[in-house]
mmCIF file of C-alpha atoms and ligand atoms in Angstrom:
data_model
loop_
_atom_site.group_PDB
_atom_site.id
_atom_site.type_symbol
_atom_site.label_atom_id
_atom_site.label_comp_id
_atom_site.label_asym_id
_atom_site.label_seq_id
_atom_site.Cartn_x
_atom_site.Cartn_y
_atom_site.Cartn_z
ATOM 1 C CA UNK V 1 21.732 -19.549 -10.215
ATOM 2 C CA UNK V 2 22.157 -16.548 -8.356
ATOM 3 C CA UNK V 3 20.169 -16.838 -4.648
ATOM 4 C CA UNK V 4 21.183 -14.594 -2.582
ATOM 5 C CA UNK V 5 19.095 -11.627 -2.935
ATOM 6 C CA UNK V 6 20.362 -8.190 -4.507
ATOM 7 C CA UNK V 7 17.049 -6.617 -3.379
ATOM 8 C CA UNK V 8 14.910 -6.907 -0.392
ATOM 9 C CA UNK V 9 11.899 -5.328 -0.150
ATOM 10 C CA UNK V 10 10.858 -5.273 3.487
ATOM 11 C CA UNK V 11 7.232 -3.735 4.017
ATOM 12 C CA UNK V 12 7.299 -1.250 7.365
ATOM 13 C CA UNK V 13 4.670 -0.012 9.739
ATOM 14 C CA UNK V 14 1.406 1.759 8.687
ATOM 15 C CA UNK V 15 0.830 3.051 11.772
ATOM 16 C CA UNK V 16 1.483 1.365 14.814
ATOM 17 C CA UNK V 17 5.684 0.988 14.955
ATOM 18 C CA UNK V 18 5.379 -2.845 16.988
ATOM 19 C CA UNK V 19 4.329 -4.326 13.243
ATOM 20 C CA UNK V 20 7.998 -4.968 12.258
ATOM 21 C CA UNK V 21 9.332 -7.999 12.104
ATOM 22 C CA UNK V 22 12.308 -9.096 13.366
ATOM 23 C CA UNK V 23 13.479 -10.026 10.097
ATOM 24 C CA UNK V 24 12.965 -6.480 9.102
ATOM 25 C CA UNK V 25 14.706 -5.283 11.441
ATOM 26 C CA UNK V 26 18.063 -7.781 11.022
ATOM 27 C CA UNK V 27 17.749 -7.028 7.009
ATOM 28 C CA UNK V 28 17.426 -3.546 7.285
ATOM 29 C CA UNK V 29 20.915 -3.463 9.556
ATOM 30 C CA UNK V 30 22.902 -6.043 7.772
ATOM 31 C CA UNK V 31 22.009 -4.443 3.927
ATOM 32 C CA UNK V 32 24.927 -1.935 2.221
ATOM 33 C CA UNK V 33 22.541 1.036 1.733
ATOM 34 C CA UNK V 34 18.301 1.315 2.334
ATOM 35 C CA UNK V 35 15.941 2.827 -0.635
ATOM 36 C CA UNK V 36 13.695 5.000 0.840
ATOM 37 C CA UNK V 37 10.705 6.848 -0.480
ATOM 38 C CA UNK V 38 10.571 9.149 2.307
ATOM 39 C CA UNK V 39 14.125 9.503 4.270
ATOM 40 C CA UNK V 40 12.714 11.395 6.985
ATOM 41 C CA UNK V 41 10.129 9.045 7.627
ATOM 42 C CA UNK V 42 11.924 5.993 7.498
ATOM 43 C CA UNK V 43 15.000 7.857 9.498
ATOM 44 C CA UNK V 44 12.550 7.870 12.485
ATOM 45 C CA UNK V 45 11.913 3.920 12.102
ATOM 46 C CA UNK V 46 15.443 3.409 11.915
ATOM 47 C CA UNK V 47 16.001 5.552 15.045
ATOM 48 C CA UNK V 48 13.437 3.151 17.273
ATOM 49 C CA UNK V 49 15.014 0.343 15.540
ATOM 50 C CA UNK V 50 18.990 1.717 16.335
ATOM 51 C CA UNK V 51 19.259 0.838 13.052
ATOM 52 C CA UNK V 52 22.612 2.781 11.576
ATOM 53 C CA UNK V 53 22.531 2.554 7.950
ATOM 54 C CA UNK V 54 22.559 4.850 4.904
ATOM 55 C CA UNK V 55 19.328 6.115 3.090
ATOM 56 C CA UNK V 56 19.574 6.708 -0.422
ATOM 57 C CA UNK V 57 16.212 8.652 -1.667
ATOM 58 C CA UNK V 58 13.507 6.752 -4.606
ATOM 59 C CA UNK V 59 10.878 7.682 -5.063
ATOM 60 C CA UNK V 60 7.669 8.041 -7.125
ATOM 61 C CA UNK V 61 9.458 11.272 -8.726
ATOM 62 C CA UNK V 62 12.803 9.805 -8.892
ATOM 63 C CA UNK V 63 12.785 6.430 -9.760
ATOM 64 C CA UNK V 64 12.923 6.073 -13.123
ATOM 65 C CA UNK V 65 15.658 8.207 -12.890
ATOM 66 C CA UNK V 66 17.763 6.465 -10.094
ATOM 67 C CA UNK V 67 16.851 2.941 -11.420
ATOM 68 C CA UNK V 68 20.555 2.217 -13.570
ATOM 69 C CA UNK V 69 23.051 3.388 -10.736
ATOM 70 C CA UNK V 70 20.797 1.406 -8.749
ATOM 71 C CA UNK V 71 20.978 -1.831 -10.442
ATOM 72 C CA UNK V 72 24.331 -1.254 -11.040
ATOM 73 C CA UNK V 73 25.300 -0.701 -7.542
ATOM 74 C CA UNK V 74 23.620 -4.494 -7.118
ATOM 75 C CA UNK V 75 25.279 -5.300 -9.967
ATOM 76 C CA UNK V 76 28.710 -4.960 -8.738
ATOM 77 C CA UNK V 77 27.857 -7.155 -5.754
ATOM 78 C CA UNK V 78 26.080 -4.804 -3.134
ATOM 79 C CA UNK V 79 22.654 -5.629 -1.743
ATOM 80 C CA UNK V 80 19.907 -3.160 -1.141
ATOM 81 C CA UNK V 81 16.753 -2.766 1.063
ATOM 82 C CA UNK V 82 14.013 -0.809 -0.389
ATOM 83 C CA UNK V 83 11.443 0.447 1.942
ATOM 84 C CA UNK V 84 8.162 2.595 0.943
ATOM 85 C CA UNK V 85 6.869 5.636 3.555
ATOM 86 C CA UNK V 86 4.495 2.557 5.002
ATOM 87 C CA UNK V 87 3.317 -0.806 4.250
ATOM 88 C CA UNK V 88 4.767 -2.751 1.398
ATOM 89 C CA UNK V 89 6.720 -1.608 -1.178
ATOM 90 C CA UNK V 90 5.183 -1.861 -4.649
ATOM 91 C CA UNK V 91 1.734 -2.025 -3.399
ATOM 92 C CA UNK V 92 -0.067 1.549 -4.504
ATOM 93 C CA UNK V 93 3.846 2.988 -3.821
ATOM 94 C CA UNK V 94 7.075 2.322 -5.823
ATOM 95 C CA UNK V 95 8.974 -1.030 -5.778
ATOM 96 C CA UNK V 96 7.464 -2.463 -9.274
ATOM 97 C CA UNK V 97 10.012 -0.682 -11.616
ATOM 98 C CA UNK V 98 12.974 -1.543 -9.265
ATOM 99 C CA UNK V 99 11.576 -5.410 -8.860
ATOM 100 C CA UNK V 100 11.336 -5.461 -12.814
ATOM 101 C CA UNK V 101 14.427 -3.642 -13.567
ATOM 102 C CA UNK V 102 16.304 -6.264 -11.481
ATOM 103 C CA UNK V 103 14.890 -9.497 -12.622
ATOM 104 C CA UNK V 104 15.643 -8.396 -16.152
ATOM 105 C CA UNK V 105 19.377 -8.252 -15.013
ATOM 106 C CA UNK V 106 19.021 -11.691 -13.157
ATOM 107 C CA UNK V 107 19.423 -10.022 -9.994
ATOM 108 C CA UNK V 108 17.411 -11.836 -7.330
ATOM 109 C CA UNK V 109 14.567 -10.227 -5.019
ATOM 110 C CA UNK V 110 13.197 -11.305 -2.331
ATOM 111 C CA UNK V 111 9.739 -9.627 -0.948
ATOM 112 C CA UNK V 112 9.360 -10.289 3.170
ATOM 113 C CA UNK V 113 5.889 -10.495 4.633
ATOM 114 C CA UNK V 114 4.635 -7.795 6.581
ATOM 115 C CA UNK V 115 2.374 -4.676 7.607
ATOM 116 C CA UNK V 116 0.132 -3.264 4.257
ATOM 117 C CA UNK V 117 -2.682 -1.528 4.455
ATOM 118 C CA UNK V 118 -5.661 -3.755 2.613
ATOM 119 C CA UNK V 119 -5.271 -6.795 4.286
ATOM 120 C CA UNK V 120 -6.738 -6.568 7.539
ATOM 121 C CA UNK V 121 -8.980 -4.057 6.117
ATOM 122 C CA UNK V 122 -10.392 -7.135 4.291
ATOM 123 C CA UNK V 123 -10.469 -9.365 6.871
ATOM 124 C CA UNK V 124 -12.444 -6.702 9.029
ATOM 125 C CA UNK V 125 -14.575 -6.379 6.586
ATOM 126 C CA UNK V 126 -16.392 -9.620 7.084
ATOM 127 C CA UNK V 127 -16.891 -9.969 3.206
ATOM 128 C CA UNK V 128 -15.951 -13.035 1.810
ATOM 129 C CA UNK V 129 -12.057 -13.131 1.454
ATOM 130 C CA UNK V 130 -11.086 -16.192 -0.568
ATOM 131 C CA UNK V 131 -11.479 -14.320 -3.722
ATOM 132 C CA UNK V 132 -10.988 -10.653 -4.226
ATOM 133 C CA UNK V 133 -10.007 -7.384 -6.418
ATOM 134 C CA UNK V 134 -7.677 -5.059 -5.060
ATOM 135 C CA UNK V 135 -7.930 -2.146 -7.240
ATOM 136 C CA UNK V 136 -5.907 0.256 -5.011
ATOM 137 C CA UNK V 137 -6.261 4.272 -6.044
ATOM 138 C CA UNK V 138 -8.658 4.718 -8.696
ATOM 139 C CA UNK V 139 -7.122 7.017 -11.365
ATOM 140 C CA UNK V 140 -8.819 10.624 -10.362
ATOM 141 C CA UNK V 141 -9.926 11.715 -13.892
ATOM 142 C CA UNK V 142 -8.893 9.966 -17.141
ATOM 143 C CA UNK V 143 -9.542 6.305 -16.960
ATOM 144 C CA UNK V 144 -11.991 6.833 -13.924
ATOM 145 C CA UNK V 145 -15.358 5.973 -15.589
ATOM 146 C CA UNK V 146 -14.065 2.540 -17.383
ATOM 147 C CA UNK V 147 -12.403 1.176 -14.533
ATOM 148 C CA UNK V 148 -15.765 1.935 -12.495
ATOM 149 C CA UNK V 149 -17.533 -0.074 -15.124
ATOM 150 C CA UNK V 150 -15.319 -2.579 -15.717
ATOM 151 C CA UNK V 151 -15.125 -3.840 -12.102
ATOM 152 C CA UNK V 152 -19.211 -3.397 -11.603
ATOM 153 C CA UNK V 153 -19.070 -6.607 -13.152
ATOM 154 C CA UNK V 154 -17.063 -8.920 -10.829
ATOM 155 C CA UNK V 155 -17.879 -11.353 -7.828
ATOM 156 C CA UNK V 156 -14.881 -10.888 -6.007
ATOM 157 C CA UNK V 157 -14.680 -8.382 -2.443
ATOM 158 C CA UNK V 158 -13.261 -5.205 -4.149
ATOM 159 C CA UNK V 159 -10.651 -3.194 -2.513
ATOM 160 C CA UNK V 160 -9.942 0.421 -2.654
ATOM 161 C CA UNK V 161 -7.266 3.044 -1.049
ATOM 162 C CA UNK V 162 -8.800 6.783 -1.172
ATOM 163 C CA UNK V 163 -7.960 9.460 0.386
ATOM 164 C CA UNK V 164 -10.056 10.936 3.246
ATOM 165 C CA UNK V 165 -10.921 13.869 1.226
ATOM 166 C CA UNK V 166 -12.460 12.005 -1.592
ATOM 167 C CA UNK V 167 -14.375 9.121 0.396
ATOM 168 C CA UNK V 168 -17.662 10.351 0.021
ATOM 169 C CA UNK V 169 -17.174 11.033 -3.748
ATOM 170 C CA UNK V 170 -16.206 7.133 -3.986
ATOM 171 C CA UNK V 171 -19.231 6.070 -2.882
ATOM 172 C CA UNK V 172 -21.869 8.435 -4.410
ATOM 173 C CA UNK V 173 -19.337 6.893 -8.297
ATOM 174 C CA UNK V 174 -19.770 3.721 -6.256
ATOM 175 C CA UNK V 175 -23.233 3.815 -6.127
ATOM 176 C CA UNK V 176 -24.427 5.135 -9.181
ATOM 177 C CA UNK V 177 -22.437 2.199 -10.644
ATOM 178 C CA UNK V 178 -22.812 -1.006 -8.688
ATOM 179 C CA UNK V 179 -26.124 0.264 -7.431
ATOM 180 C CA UNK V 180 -26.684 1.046 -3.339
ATOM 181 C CA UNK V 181 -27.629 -2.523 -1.880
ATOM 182 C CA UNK V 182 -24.029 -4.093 -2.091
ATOM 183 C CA UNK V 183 -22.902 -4.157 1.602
ATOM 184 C CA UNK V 184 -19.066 -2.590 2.113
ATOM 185 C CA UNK V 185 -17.129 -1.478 4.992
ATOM 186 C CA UNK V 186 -14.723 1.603 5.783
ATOM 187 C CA UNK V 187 -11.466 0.920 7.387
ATOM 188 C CA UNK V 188 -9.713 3.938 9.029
ATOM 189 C CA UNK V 189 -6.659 4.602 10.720
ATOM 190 C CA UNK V 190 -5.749 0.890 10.851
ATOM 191 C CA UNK V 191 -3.429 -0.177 13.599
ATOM 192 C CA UNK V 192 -3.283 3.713 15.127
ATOM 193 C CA UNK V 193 -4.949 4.867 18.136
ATOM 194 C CA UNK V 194 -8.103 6.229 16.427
ATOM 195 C CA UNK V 195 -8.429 2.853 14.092
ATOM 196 C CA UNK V 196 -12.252 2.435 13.606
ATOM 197 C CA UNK V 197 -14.174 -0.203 10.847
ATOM 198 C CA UNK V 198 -18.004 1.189 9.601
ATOM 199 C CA UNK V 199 -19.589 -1.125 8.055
ATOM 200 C CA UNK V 200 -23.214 -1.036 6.450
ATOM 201 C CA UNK V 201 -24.730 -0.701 2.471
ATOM 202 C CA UNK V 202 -23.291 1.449 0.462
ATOM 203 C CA UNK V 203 -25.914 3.809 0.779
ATOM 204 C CA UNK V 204 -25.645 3.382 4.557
ATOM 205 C CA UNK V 205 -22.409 4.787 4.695
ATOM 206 C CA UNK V 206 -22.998 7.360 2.107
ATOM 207 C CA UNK V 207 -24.784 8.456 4.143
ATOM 208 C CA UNK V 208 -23.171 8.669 7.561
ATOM 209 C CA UNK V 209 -20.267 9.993 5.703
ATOM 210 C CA UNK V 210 -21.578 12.861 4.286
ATOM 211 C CA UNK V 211 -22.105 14.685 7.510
ATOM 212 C CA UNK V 212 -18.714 13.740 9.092
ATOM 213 C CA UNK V 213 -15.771 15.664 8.307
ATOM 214 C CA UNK V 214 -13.616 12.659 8.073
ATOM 215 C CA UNK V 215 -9.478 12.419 8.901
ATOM 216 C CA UNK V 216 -7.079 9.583 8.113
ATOM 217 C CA UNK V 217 -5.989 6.874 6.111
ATOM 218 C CA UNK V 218 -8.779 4.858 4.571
ATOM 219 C CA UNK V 219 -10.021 1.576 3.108
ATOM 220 C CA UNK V 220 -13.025 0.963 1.557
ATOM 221 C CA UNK V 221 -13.966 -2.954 0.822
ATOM 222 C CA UNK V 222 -17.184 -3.847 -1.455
ATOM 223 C CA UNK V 223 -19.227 -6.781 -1.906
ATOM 224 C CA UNK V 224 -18.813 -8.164 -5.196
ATOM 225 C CA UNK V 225 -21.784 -8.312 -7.697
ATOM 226 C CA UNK V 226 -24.362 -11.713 -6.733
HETATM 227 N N1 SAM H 1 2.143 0.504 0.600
HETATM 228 C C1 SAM H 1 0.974 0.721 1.387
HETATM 229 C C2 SAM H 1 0.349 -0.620 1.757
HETATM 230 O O1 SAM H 1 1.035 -1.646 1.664
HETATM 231 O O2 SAM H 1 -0.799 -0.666 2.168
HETATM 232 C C3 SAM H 1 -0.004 1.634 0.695
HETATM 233 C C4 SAM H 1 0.537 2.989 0.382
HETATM 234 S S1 SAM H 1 -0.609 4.070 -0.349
HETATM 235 C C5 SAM H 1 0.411 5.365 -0.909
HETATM 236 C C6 SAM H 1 -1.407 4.833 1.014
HETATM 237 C C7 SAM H 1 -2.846 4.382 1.166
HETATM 238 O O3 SAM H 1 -2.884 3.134 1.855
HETATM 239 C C8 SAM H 1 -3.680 5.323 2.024
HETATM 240 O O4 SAM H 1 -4.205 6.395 1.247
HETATM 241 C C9 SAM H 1 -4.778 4.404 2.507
HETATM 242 O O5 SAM H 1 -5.738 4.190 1.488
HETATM 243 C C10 SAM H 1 -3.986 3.102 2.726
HETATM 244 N N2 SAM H 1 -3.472 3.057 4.102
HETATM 245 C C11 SAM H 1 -2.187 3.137 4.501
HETATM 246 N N3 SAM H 1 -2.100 3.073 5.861
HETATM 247 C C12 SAM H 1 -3.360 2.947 6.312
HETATM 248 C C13 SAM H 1 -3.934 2.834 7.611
HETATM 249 N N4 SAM H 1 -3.186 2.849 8.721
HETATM 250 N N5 SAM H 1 -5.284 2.714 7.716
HETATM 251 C C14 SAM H 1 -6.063 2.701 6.596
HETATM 252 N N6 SAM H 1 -5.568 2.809 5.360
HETATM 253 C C15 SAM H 1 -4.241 2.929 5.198
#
């Protein structure tokens, strides 16, 4: 059996560029060409880094697209890095198609630990974290409602990306559907200079975040139901 990876996916920065590892680093160098999501973001990483390589573009628009001449490329014996805009690649970005795409051609992947967002949003949180449900984006409008209701039901900490423009319309859908008791926290801006963790019911911070206009990346954590 093949084990020497084809396809590393090496998770990068969300904010604060000291949160790469050194194995990123070396992997990113030593690979024949990097998958990027966002060239011009991951050019400047590679530019702190002095790390000379070539960036081929996939992404979210273009992956389906680019996945054959990318598995043949590994095919034909040359080994890849891919890298999302921040974090790890195939969580709430793209990575899963490539990862799936290769395994069905017996190509071997290997995922390195590293930076993503939901993580030490969860920890912060100071809800239980043995057992939890990270449900990432919530689809915007078909499929909203059911998912809402289907994960009213569980005990496990529930995780959620939004955007900072949507927060408070999370909550109000959160609370008209797990109720306003359940204690949750807001994570924002982890590992930047502004980086700042709310934490309170859910009608608590519906409430403090309806009069703040609020900026940044965001996690919102939930207890699960009792
Ligand atoms: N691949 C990334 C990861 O591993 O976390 C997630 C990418 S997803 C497109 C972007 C979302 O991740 C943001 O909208 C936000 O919900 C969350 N996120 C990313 N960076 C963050 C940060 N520094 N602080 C809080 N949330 C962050």
């Amino acid at each position: 059996m093949n084990r020497n990876p084809s396809l590393y996916l090496v998770p990068t920065p969300i904010g604060n560029l000291e949160d790469m590892t050194f194995r990123a680093i070396r992997i990113l160098k030593e690979v024949d060409f990097i998958l990027s999501e966002d060239t011009r973001q991951t050019g400047i990483l590679l530019k702190h880094y002095e790390i000379r390589n070539k960036l081929v573009s996939h992404h979210q628009f273009n992956e389906h697209k680019s996945l054959d001449s990318v598995v043949n490329r590994l095919k034909s014996g040359e080994v890849a890095a891919l890298v999302s805009d921040a974090g790890t690649p195939g969580i709430s970005d793209p990575g899963f198609l490539l990862v799936r795409a290769c395994l069905k051609e017996d190509l071997e992947v290997e995922s390195l630990p590293g930076p993503t967002a939901f993580v030490p949003a969860l920890v912060n949180s100071g809800l239980p974290c043995d057992s939890f449900l990270f449900v990432g984006f919530l689809p915007h409008k078909k499929g909203r409602q059911t998912k809402l209701k289907e994960i009213a039901t569980t005990p496990y900490t529930l995780v959620f990306y939004e955007s900072p423009y949507r927060l408070s319309k999370l909550i109000t859908q959160l609370i008209e559907h797990l109720g306003p008791d359940r204690q949750a926290s807001v994570s924002r801006e982890l590992t930047k200079l502004y980086e700042e963790t709310i934490r309170g019911t859910l009608q608590e911070l519906s409430e403090q975040f309806s009069e703040r206009d609020v900026k940044g990346e965001i996690v919102v954590v939930v207890e699960g139901k009792k």
